[in-house]
Coordinates of C-alpha atoms in Angstrom, one line a residue:
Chain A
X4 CA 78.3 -118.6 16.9
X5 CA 81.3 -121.0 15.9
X6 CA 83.6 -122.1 18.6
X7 CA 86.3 -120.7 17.2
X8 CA 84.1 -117.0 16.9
X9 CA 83.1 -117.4 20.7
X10 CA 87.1 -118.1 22.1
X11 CA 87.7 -114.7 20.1
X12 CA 84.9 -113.0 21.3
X13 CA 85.8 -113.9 25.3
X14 CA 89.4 -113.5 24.7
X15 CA 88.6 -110.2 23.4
X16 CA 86.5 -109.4 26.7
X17 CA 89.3 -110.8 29.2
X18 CA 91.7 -108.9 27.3
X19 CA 89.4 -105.7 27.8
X20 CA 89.0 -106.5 31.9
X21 CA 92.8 -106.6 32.2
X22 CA 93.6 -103.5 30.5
X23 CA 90.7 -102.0 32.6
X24 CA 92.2 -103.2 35.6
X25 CA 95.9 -102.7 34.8
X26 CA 94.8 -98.8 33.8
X27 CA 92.6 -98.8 37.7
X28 CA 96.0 -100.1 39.1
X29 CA 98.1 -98.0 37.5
X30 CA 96.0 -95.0 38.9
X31 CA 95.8 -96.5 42.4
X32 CA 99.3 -96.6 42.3
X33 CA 100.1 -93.1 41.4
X34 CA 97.6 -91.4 43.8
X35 CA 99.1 -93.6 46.4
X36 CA 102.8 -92.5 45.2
X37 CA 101.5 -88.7 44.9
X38 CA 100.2 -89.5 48.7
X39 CA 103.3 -90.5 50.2
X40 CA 105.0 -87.7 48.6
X41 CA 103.3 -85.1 50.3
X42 CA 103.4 -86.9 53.8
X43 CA 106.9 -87.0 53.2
X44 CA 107.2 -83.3 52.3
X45 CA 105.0 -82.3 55.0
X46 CA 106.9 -84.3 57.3
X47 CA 110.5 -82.6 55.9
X48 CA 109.0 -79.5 56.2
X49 CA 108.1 -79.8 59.8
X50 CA 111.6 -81.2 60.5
X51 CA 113.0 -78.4 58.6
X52 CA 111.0 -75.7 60.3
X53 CA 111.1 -76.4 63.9
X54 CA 114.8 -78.1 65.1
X55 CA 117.2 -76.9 67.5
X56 CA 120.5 -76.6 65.1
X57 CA 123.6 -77.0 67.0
X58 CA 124.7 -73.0 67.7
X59 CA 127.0 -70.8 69.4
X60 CA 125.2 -68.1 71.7
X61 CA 126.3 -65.4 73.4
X62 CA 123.5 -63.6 75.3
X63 CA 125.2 -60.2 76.7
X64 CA 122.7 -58.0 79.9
X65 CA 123.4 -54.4 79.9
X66 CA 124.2 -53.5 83.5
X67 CA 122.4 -50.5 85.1
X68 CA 119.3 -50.7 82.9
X69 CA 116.2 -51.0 85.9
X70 CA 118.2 -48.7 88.2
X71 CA 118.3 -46.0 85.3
X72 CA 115.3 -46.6 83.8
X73 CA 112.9 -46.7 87.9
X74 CA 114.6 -43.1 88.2
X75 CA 112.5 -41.9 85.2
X76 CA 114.2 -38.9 84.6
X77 CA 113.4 -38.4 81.0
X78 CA 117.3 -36.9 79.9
X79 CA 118.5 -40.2 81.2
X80 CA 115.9 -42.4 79.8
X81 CA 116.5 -40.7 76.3
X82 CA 120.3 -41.5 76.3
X83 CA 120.1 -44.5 77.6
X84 CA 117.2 -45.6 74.9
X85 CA 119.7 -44.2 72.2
X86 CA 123.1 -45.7 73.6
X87 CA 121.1 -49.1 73.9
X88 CA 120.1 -48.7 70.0
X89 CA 124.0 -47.5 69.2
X90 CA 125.2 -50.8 71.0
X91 CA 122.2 -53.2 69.1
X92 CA 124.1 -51.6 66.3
X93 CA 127.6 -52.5 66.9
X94 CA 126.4 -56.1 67.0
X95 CA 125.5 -55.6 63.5
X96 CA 128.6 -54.4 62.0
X97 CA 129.5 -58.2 63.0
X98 CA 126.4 -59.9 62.5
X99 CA 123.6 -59.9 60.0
X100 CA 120.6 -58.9 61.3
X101 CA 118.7 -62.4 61.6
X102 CA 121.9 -63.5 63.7
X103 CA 120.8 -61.0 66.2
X104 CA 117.9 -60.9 68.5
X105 CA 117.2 -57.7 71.0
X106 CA 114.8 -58.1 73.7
X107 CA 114.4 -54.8 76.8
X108 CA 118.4 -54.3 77.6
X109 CA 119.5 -57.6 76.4
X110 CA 121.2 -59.0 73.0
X111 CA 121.4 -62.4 71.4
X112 CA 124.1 -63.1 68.7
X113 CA 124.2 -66.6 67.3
X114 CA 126.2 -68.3 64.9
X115 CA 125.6 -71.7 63.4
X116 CA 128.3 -73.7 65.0
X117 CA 129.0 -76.2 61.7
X118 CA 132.0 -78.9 61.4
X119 CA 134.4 -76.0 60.7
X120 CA 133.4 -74.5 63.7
X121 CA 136.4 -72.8 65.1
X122 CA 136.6 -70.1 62.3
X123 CA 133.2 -69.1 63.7
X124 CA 134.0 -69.7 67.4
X125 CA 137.4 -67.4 66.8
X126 CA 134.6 -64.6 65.1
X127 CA 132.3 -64.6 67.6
X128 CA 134.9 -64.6 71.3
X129 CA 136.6 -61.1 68.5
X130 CA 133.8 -59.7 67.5
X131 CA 131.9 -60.1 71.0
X132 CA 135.2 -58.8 72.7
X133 CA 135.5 -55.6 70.4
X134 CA 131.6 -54.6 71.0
X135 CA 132.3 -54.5 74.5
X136 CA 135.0 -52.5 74.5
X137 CA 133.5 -50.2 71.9
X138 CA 130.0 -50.3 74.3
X139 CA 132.4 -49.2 77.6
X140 CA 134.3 -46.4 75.6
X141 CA 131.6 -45.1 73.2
X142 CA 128.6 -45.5 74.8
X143 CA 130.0 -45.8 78.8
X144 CA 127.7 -48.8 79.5
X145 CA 128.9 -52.2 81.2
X146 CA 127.8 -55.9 79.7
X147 CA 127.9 -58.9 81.3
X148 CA 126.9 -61.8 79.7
X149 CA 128.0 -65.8 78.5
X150 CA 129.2 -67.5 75.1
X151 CA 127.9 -71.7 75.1
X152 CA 127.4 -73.4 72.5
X153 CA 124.0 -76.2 72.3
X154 CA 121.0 -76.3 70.1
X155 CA 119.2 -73.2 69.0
X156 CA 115.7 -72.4 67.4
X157 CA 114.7 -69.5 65.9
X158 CA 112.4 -68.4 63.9
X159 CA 112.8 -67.4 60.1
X160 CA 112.2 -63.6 59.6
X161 CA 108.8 -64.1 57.5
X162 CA 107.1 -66.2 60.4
X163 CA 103.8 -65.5 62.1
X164 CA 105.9 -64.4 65.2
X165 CA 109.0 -62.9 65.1
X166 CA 111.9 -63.3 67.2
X167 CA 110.9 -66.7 68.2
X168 CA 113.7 -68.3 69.6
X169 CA 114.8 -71.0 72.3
X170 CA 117.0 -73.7 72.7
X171 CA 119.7 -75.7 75.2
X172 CA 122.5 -73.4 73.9
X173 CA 119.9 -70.2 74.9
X174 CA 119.2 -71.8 78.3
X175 CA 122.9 -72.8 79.3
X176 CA 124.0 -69.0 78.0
X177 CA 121.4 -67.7 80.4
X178 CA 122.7 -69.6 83.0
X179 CA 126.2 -68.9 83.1
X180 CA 125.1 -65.3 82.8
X181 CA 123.4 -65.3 85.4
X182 CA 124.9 -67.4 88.3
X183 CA 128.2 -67.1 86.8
X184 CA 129.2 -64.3 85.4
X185 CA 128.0 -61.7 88.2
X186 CA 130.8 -59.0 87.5
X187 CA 130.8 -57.2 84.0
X188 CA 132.5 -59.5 82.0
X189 CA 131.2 -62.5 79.4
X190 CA 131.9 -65.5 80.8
X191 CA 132.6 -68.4 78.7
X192 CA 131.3 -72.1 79.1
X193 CA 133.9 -74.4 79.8
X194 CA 134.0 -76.9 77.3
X195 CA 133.6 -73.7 74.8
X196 CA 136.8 -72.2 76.3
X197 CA 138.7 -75.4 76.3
X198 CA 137.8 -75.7 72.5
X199 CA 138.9 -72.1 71.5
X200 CA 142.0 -72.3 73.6
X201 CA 142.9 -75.8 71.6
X202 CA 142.0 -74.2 68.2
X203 CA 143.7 -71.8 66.3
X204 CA 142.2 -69.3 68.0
X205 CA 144.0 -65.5 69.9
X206 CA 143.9 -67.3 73.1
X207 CA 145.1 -64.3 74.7
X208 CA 141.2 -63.3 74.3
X209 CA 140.7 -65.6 77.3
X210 CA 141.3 -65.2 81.0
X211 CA 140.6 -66.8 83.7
X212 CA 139.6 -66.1 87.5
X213 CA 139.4 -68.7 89.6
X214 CA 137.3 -71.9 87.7
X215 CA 135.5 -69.3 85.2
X216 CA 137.1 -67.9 81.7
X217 CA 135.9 -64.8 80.9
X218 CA 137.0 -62.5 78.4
X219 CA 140.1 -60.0 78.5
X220 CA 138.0 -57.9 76.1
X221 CA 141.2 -55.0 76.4
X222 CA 142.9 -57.6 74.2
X223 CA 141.5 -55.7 71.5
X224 CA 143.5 -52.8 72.4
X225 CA 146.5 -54.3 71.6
X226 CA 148.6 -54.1 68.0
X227 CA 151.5 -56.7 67.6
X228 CA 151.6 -57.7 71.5
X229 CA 151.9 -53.2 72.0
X230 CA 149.0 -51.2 73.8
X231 CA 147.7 -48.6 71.5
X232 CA 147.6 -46.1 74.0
X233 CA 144.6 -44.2 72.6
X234 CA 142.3 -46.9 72.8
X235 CA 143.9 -47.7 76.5
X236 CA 143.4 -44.0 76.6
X237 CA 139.9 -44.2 76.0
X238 CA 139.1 -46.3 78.3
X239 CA 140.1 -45.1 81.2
X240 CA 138.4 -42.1 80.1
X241 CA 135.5 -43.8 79.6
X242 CA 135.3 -45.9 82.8
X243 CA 136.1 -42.5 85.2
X244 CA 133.4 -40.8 83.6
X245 CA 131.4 -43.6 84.0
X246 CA 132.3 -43.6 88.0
X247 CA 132.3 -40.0 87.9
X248 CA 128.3 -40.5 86.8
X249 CA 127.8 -42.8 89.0
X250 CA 128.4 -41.1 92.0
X251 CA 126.2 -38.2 90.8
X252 CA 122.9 -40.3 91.2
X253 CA 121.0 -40.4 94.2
X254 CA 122.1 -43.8 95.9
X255 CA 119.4 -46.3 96.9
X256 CA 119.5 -49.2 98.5
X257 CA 121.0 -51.2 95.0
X258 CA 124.3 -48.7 95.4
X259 CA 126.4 -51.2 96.7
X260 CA 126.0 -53.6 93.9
X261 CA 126.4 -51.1 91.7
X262 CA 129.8 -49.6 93.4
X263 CA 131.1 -53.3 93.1
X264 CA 130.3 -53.5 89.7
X265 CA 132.5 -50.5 89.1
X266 CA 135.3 -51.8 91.1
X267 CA 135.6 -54.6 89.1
X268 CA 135.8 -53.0 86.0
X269 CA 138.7 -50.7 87.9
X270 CA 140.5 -54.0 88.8
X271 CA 140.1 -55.6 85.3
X272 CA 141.6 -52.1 83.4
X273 CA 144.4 -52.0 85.8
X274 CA 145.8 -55.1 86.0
X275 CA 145.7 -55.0 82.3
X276 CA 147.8 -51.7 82.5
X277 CA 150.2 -53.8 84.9
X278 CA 150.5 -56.8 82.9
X279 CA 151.1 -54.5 79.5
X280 CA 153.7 -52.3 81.2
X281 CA 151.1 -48.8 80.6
X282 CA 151.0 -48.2 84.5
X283 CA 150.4 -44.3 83.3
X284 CA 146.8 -45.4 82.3
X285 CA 146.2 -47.4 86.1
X286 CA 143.3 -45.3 87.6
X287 CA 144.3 -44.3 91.1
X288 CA 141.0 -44.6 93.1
X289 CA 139.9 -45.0 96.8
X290 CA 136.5 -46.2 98.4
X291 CA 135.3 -44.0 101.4
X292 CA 132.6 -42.8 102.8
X293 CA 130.6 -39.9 101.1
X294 CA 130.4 -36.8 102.7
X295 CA 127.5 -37.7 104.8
X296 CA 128.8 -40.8 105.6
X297 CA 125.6 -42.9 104.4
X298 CA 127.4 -44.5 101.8
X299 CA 131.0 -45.7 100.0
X300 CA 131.9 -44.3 96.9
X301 CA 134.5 -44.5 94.4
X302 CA 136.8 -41.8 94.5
X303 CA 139.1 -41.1 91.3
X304 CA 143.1 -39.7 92.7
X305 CA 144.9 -37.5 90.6
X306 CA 144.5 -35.6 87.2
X307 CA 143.1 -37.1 83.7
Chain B
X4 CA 144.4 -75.7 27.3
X5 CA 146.1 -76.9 30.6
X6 CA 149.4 -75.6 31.6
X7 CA 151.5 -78.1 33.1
X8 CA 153.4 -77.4 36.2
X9 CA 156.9 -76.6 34.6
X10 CA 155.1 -73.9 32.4
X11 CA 153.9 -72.1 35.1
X12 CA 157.5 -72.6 37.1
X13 CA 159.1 -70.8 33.8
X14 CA 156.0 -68.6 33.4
X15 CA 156.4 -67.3 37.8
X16 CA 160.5 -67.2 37.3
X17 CA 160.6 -64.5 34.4
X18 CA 157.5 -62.9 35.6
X19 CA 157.8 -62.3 39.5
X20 CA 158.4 -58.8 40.6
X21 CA 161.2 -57.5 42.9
X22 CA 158.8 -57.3 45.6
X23 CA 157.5 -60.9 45.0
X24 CA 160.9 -61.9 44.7
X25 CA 161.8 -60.7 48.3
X26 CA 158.6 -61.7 50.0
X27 CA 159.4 -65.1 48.5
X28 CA 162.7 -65.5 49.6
X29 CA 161.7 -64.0 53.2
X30 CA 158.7 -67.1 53.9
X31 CA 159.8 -70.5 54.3
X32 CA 158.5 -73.7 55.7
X33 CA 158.3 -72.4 59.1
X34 CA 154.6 -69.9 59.1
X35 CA 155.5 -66.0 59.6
X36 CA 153.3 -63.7 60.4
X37 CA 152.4 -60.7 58.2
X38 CA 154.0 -58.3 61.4
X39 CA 157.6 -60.0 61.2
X40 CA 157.9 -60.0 57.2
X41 CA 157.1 -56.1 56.9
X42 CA 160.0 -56.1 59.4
X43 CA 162.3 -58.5 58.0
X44 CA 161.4 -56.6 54.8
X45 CA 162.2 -53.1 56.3
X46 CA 165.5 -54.6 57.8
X47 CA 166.4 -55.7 53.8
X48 CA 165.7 -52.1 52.7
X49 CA 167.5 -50.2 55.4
X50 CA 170.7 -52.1 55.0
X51 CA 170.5 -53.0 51.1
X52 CA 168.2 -51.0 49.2
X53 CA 168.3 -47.9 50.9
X54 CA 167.8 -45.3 47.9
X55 CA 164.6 -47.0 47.6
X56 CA 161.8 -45.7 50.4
X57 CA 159.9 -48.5 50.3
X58 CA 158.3 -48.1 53.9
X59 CA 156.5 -45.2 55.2
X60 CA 156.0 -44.1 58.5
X61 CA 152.3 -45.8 59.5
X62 CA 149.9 -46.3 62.3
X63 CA 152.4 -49.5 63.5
X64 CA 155.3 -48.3 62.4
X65 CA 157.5 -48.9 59.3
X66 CA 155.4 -50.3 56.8
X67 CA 155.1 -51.4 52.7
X68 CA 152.1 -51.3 50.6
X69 CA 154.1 -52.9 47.9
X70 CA 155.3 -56.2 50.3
X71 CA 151.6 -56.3 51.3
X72 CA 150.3 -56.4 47.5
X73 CA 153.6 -58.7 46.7
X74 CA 152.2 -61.1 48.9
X75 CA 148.7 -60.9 48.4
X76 CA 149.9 -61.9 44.4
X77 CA 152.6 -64.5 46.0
X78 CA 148.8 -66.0 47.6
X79 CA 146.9 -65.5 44.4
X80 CA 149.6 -67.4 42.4
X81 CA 149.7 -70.4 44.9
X82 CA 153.4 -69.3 45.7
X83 CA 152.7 -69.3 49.3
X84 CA 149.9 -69.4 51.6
X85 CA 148.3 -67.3 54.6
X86 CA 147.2 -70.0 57.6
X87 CA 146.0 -68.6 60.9
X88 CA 149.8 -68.9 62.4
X89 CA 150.9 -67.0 59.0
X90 CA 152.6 -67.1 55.8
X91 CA 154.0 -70.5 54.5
X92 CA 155.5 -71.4 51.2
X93 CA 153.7 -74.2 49.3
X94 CA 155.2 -77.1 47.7
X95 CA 154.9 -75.6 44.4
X96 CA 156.9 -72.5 46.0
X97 CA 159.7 -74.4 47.4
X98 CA 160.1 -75.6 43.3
X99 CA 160.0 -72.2 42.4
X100 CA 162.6 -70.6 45.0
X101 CA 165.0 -73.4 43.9
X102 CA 164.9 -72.5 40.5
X103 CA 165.4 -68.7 41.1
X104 CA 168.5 -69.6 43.4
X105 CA 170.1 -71.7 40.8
X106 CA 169.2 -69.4 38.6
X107 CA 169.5 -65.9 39.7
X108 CA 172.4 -63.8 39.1
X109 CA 173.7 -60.8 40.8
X110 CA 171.1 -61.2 43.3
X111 CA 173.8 -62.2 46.4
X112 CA 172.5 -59.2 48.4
X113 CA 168.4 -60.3 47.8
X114 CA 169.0 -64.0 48.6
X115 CA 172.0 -64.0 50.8
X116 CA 171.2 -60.8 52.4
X117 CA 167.6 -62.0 53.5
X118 CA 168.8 -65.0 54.6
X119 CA 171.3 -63.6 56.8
X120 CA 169.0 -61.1 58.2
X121 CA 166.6 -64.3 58.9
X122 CA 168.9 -66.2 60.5
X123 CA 170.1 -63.2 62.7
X124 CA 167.1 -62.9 64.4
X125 CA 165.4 -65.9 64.0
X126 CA 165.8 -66.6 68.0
X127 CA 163.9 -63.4 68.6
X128 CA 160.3 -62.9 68.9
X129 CA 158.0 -60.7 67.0
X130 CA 157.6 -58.2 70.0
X131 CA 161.8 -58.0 69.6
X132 CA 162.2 -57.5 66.1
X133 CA 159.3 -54.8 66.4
X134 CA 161.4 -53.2 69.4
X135 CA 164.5 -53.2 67.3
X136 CA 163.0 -51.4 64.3
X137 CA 161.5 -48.8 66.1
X138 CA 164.8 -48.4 67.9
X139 CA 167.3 -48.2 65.0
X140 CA 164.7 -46.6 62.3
X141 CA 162.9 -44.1 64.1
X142 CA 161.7 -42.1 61.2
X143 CA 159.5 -45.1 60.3
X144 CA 157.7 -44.4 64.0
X145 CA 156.7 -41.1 63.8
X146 CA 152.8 -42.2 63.2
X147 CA 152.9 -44.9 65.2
X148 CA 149.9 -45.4 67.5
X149 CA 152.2 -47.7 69.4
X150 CA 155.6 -45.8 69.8
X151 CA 154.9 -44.9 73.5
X152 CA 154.3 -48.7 74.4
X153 CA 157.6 -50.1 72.2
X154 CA 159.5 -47.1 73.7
X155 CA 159.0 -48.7 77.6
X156 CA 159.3 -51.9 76.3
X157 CA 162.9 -51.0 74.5
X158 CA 164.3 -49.1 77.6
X159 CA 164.2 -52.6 79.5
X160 CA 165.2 -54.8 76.6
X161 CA 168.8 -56.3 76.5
X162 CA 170.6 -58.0 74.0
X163 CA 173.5 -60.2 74.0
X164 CA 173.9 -58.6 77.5
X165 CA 173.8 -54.9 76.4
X166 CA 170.8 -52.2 76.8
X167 CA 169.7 -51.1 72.9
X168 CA 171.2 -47.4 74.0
X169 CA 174.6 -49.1 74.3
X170 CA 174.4 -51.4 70.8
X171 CA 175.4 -48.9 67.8
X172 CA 173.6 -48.8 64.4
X173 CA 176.2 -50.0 62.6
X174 CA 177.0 -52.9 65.2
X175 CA 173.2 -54.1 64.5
X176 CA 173.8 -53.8 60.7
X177 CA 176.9 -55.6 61.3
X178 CA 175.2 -58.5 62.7
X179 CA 172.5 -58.4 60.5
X180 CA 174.6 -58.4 57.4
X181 CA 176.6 -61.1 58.7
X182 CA 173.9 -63.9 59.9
X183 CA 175.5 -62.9 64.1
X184 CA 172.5 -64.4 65.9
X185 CA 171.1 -61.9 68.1
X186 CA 169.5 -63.1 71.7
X187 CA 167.6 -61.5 73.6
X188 CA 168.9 -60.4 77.4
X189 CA 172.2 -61.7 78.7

């Protein structure tokens, strides 16, 4: 072979090993790209899946749930079962479904709390404030419960379990509930209530006793500043029958709490009916001893 | 094709209704809520359009489907807009209502009129004006869900130092008709 015919003939083969090696590369380098790609997605998906997104909570108890429920009469059971549903449902006349979580006699309603976060604060102190007065007057029961605002997981409706949910905003809701609240009413966190009352919020909605703000759900009966007497109407319809219940029940040794419970709510409506100038719609009551004298009960004065 | 701004001033000043028209000339800079310019706008029809019947007797009193659709369009148009403390004209309203008031003629009672009423109770609250109405225009009240509440609150309410059962109709159309700020107690 010529000089000249060899160079050719090893250029030829060094050209051959670099395109072999440049075509090896190039597929190194995409499995390796194709690689990261699906650490990355896996790794979004994870983040996606599982974070506490900042929320607002409200967690609301229904009162008088154990007490009814230990009796075990079966009538009871069976209309407290379907006054529990009815209420679940008011929630979801203001909420869609996966914004609300029921567990036994309690209900979760959340609300991503997002940069324009007052329009949804304002919806959820309204829409909380008309289910309770539509759960008192329709349904006779008493909430208590708390509105905070932190993170919040829960699950998406197509996970392995459902109604998977926890977070800050869950734990700080359950507190306030809890310690704080202790009469029927939903309390509000502090730096919640401070926000609505700064926004452009009803701030009417909010009240406060003492250090907590709770809220003045009978707001809701009001049109242009006026009482709408039917609703105030209601409700004092609703709250003596609810007494008038009450008293009907064989007391054990939990009647006290209860009797307080309802004597708050008697306070609340009437010093509504005093601040709104409807003193026909204050409930004249009394405590005394029953009959037997083993135990105070509310007594409702006068004709209704 | 775009429409440039004085084509759609010409466009809104031949083409606004007499509705639109009075809902425009009631909301201003200041926000008012939907409650006071029903009022304001049943005040305008009692004292200067009374052959029309333009509001019934509803569940809060005296009320107008045709100011609430007025200003719904008013909204729609970009005319005016509805914020959380109420209805406020926009910039491109304020052009508008200029050009109907150097333009409109024969319409002293619409633009005079209104502002007149405005200014006669402009130093009264909502709750106030709402009193007054169901006072002087009871027919509008008979549905009212509210009438027994406004009733209490009236029989307590002065005004320039009189009770409402001494201030005549006509004295309170007086006033209205001729911008007499109104106050509230003594």
């Amino acid at each position: 072979m010529s000089y000249y015919s060899k160079l050719v003939y090893y250029l030829k083969i060094d050209i051959l090993i670099v395109v072999l090696l440049f075509s090896y590369l190039r597929k190194y380098l995409f499995l390796l790209r194709m690689q990261c790609n699906d650490t990355m997605t896996a790794s979004r998906k994870v983040n996606d899946e599982f974070i506490l997104k900042p929320c607002i909570v409200s967690l609301i108890d229904v009162l008088g749930s154990s007490e009814l429920l230990l009796r075990g009469i079966r009538q009871d059971n069976e209309m407290y079962l379907r006054n529990l549903s009815n209420m679940f449902k008011f929630a979801g006349k203001y909420y869609p479904s996966d914004q609300i979580k029921t567990f036994s006699d309690n209900i979760l309603i959340y609300d991503e709390d997002i940069e324009d976060g007052d329009s949804k604060l304002s919806k959820m102190v309204n829409s909380v404030a008309q289910m309770q007065y539509q759960t008192v007057c329709d349904l006779g029961l008493l909430l208590r419960g708390a509105i905070a605002s932190g993170g919040l997981y829960h699950s998406p409706n197509d996970s392995e379990f459902d109604d998977f949910t926890i977070g800050d905003g869950l734990v700080t809701a359950y507190n306030l509930e809890s310690k704080k609240a202790i009469h029927p009413r939903i309390v509000m966190q502090d730096k919640l209530a401070r926000r609505f009352l700064n926004g452009d919020g009803d701030d009417s909605l909010l009240r406060k006793q003492g250090s907590v703000y709770y809220l003045d759900y009978l707001q809701t009966t009001l049109v242009d500043g006026f009482p709408d007497e039917s609703l105030l109407s209601n409700h004092r319809d609703a709250l003596i029958k609810h007494i008038n219940t009450n008293n009907a029940v064989e007391k054990n040794e939990k009647w006290d709490a209860v009797r307080l419970k309802d004597v708050w709510c008697l306070s609340y409506h009437n010093d509504f009916c005093s601040r709104y100038d409807a003193e026909e719609y204050i409930i004249d009551y009394t405590e005394a001893f029953d009959s037997k004298g083993d135990c105070i009960e509310i007594s409702v004065r006068g004709r209704y | 094709m775009t429409i440039t701004e004085n084509q759609m001033l010409k466009n809104d000043y031949y083409e606004l209704s007499d509705d639109e028209l009075e809902v425009l000339f009631i909301i201003d800079t200041d926000p008012i809520m939907r409650t006071r310019l029903q009022k304001i706008s049943l005040l305008y029809s009692k004292i200067f359009d009374t052959e029309k019947e333009s509001h019934g007797a509803y569940f809060f009193g005296g009320y107008s489907d045709n100011i609430d659709e007025a200003s719904d369009e008013l909204v729609d148009k970009g005319i005016i807009q509805e914020t959380n403390q109420g209805y406020v004209i926009t910039d491109y309203g304020i052009k508008l209502k200029k050009m109907l008031i150097e333009g409109l003629e024969d319409s002293d009672d619409l633009i005079t009129g209104i502002a007149n009423i405005k200014k006669s109770v402009s130093e009264l609250d909502d709750k106030s004006i709402i009193g007054l109405t169901y006072h002087f225009f009871e027919e509008t009240t008979t549905n009212s869900t509210i009438k027994a509440s406004v009733d209490r609150y009236n029989k307590r309410s002065i005004y320039d130092g009189k009770s409402l059962d001494q201030i005549s109709l006509d004295e309170f159309i007086n006033k209205l008709k001729k911008g007499t700020v109104i106050h509230r107690g003594g």
